[in-house]
Short mmCIF file of N, CA, C and O in Angstrom, two decimals:
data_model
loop_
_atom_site.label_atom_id
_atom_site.label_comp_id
_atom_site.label_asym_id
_atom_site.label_seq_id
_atom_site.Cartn_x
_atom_site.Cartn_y
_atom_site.Cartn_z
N UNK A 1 2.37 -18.31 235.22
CA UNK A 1 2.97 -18.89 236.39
C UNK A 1 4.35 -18.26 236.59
O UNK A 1 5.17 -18.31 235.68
N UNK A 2 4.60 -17.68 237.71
CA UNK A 2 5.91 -16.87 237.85
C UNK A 2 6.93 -18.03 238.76
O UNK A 2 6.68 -18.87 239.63
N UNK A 3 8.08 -17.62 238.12
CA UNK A 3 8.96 -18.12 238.97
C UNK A 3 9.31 -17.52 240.61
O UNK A 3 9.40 -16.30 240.77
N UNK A 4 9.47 -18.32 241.61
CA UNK A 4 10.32 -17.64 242.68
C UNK A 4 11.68 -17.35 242.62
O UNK A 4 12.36 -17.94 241.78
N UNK A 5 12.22 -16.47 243.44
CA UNK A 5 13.37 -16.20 243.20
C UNK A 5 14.64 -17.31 243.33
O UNK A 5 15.70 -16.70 243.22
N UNK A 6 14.77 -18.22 243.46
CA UNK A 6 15.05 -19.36 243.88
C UNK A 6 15.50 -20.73 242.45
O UNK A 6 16.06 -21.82 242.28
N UNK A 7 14.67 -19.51 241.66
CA UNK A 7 14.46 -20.47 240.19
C UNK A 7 14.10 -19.46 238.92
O UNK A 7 14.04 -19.85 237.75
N UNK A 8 13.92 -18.41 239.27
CA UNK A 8 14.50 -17.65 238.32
C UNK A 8 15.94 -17.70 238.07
O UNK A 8 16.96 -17.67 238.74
N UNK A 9 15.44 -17.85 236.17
CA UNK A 9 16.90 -18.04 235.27
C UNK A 9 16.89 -16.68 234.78
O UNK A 9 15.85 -16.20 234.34
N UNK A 10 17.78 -16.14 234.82
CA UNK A 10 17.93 -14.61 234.21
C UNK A 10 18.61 -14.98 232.72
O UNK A 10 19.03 -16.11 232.47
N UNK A 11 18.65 -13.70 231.63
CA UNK A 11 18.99 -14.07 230.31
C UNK A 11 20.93 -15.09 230.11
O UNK A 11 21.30 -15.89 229.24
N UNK A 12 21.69 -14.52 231.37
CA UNK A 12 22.70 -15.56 231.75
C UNK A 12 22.65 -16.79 231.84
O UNK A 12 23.72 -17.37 231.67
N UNK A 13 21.60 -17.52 232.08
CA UNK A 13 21.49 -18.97 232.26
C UNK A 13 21.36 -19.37 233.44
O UNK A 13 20.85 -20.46 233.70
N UNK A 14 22.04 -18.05 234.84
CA UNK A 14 22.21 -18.37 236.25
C UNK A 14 20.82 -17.84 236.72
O UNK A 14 20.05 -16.99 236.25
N UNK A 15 20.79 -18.74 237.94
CA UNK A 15 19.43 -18.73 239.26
C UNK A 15 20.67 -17.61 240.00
O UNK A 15 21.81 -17.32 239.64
N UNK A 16 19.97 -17.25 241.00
CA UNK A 16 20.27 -16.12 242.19
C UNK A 16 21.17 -16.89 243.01
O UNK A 16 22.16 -16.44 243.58
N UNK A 17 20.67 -18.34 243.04
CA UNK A 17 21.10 -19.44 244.02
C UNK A 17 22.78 -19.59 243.20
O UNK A 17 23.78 -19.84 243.86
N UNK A 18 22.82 -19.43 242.03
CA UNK A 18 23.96 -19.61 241.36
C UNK A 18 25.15 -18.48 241.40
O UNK A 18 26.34 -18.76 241.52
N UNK A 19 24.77 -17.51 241.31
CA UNK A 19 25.32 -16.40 241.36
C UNK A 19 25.66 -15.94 242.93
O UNK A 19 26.68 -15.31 243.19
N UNK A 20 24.84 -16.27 243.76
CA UNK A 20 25.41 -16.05 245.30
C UNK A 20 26.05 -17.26 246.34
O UNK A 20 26.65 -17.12 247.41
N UNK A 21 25.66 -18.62 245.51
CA UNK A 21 26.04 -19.64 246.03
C UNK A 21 27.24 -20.31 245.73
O UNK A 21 27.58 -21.41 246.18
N UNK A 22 27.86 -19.60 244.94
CA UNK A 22 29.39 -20.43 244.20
C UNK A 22 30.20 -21.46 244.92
O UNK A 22 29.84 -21.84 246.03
N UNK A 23 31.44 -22.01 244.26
CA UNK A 23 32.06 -22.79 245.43
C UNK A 23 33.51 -21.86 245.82
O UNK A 23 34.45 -22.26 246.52
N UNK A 24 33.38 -20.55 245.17
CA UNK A 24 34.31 -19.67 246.19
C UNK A 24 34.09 -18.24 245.68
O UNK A 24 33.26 -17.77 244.90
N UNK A 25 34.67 -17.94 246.09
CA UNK A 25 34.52 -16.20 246.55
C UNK A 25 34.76 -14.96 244.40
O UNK A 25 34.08 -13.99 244.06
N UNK A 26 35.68 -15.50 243.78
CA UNK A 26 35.83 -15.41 242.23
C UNK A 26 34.93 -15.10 242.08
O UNK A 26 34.56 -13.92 242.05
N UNK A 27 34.21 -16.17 241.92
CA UNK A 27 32.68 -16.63 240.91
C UNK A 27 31.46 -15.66 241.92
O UNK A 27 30.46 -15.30 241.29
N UNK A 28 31.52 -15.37 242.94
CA UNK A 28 30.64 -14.78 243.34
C UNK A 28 30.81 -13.38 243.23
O UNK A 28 29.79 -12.69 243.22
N UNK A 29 32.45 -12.57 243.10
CA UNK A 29 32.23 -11.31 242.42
C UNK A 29 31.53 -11.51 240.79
O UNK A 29 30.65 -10.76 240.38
N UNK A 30 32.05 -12.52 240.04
CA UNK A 30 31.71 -12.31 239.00
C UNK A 30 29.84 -12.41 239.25
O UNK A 30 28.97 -11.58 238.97
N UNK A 31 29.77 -13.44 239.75
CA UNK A 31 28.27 -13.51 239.76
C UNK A 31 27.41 -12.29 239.11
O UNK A 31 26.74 -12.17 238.09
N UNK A 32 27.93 -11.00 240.74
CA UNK A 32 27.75 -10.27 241.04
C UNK A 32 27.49 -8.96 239.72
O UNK A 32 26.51 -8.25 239.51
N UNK A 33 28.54 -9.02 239.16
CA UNK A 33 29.54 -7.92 238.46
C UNK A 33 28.64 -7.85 237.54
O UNK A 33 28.08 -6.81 237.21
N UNK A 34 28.36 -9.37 236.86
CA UNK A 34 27.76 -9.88 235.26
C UNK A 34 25.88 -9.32 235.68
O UNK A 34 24.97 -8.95 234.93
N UNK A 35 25.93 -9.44 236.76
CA UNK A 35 24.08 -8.50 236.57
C UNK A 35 23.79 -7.37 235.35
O UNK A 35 24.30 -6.30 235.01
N UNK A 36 23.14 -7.88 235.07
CA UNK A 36 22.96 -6.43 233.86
C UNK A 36 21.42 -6.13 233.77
O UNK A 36 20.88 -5.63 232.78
N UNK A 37 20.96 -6.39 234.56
CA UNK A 37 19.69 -5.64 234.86
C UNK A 37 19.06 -5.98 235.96
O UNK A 37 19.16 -7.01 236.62
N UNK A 38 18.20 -4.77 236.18
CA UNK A 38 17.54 -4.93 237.42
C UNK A 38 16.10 -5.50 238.18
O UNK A 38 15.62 -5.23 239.28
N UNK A 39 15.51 -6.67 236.74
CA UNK A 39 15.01 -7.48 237.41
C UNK A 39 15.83 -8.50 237.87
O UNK A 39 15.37 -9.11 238.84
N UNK A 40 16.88 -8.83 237.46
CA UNK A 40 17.66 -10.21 238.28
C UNK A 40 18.81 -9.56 239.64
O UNK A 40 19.66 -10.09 240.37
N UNK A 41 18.42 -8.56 239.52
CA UNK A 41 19.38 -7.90 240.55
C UNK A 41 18.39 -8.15 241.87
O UNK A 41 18.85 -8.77 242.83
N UNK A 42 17.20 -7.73 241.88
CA UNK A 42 15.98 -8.16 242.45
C UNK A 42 15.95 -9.52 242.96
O UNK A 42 15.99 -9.91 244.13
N UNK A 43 15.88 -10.15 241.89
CA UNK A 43 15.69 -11.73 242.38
C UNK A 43 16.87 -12.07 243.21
O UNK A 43 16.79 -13.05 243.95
N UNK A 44 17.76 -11.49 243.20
CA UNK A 44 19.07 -12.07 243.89
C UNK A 44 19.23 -11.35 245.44
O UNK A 44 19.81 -11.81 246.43
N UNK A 45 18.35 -9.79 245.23
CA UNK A 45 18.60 -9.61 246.51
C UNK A 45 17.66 -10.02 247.40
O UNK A 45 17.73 -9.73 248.60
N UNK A 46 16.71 -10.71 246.90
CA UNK A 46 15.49 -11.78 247.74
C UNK A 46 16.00 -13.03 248.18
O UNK A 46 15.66 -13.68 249.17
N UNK A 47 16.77 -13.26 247.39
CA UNK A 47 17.22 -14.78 247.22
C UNK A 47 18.27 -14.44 248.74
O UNK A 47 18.06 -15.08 249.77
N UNK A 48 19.05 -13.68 248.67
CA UNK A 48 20.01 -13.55 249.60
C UNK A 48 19.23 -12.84 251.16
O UNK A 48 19.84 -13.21 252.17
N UNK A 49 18.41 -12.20 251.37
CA UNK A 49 17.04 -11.89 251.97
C UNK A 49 16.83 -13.04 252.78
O UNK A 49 16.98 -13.15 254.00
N UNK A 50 16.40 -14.07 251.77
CA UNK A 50 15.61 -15.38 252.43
C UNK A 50 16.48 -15.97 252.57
O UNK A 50 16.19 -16.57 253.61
N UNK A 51 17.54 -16.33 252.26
CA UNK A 51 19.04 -17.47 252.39
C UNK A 51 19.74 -17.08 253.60
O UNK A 51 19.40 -17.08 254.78
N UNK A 52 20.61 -16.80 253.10
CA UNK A 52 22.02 -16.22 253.60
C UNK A 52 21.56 -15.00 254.81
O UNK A 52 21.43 -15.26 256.00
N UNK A 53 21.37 -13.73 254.23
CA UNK A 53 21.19 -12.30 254.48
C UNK A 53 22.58 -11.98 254.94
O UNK A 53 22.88 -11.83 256.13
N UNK A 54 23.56 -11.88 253.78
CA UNK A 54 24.54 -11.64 254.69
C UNK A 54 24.89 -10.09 254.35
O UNK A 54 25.30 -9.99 253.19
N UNK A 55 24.87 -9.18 254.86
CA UNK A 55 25.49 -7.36 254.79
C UNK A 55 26.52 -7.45 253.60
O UNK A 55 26.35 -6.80 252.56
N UNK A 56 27.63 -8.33 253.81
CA UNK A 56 28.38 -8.07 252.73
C UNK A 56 28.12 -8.31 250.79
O UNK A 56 28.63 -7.78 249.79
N UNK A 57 27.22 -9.23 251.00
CA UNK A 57 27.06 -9.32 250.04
C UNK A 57 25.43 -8.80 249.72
O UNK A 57 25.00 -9.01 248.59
N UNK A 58 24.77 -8.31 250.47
CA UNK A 58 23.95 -7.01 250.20
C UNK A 58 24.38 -5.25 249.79
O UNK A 58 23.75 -4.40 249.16
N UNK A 59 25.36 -5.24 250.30
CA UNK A 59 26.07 -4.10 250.23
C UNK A 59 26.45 -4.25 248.36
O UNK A 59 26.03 -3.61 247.39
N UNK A 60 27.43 -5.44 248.49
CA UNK A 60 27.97 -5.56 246.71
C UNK A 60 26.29 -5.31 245.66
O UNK A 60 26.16 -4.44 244.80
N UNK A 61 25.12 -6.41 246.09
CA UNK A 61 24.33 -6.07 245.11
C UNK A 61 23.77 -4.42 245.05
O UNK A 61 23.38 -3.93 243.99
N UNK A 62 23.79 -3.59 246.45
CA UNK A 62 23.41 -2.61 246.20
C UNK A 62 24.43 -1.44 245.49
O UNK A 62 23.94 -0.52 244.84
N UNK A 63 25.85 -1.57 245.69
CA UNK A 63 26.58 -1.04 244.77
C UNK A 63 26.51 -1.11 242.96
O UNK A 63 26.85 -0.28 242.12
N UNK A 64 25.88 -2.59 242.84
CA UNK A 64 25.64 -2.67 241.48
C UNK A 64 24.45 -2.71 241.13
O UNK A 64 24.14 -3.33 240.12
N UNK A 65 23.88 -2.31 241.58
CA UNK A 65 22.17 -1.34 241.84
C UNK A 65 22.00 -0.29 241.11
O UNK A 65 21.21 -0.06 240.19
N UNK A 66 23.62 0.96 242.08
CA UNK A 66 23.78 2.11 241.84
C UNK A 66 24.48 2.13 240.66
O UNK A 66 24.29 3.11 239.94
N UNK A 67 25.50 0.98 240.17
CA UNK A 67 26.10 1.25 238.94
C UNK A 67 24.73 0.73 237.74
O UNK A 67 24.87 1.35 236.68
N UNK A 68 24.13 0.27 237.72
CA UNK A 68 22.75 -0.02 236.69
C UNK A 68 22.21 1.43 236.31
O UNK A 68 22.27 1.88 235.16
N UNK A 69 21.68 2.11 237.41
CA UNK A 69 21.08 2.97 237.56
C UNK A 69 21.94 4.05 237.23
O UNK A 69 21.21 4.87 236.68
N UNK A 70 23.09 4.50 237.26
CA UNK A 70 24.06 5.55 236.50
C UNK A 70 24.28 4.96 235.11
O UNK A 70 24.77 5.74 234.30
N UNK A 71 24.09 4.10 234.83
CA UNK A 71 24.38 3.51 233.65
C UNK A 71 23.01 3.81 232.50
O UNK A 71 23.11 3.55 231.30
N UNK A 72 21.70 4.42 233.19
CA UNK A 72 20.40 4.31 232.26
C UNK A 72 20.66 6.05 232.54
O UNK A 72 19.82 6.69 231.91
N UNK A 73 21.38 6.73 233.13
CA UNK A 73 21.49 8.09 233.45
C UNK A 73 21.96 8.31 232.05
O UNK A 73 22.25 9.45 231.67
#
């Protein structure tokens, strides 16, 4: 039984909903920052997809997309 993105817990303890939903702007770079892999990077950019969809904070997950991915380089 798979989780939706919505309720996926990544090895952090945080849902997508947690990491993009904060109660201010801090906690949502960190959210962001603390991804360390790219199945929860996934779940979060679905989560924000179906939620929010907001550019700016699609832009941040895809910057730390590109830093994951230079990082397995």
């Amino acid at each position: 039984m798979s989780n939706s993105p919505e309720q996926s817990i990544d090895s952090d303890g945080l849902s997508p909903e947690q990491r993009l939903e904060p109660p201010n702007t801090g906690l949502l770079n960190a959210g962001i920052v603390t991804i360390n892999d790219m199945e929860t990077l996934r779940a979060c950019v679905a989560y924000e997809n179906a939620h929010q969809n907001r550019v700016q904070i699609l832009r941040r997950l895809e910057h730390r997309a590109n830093e994951l991915c230079s990082q397995e380089d």
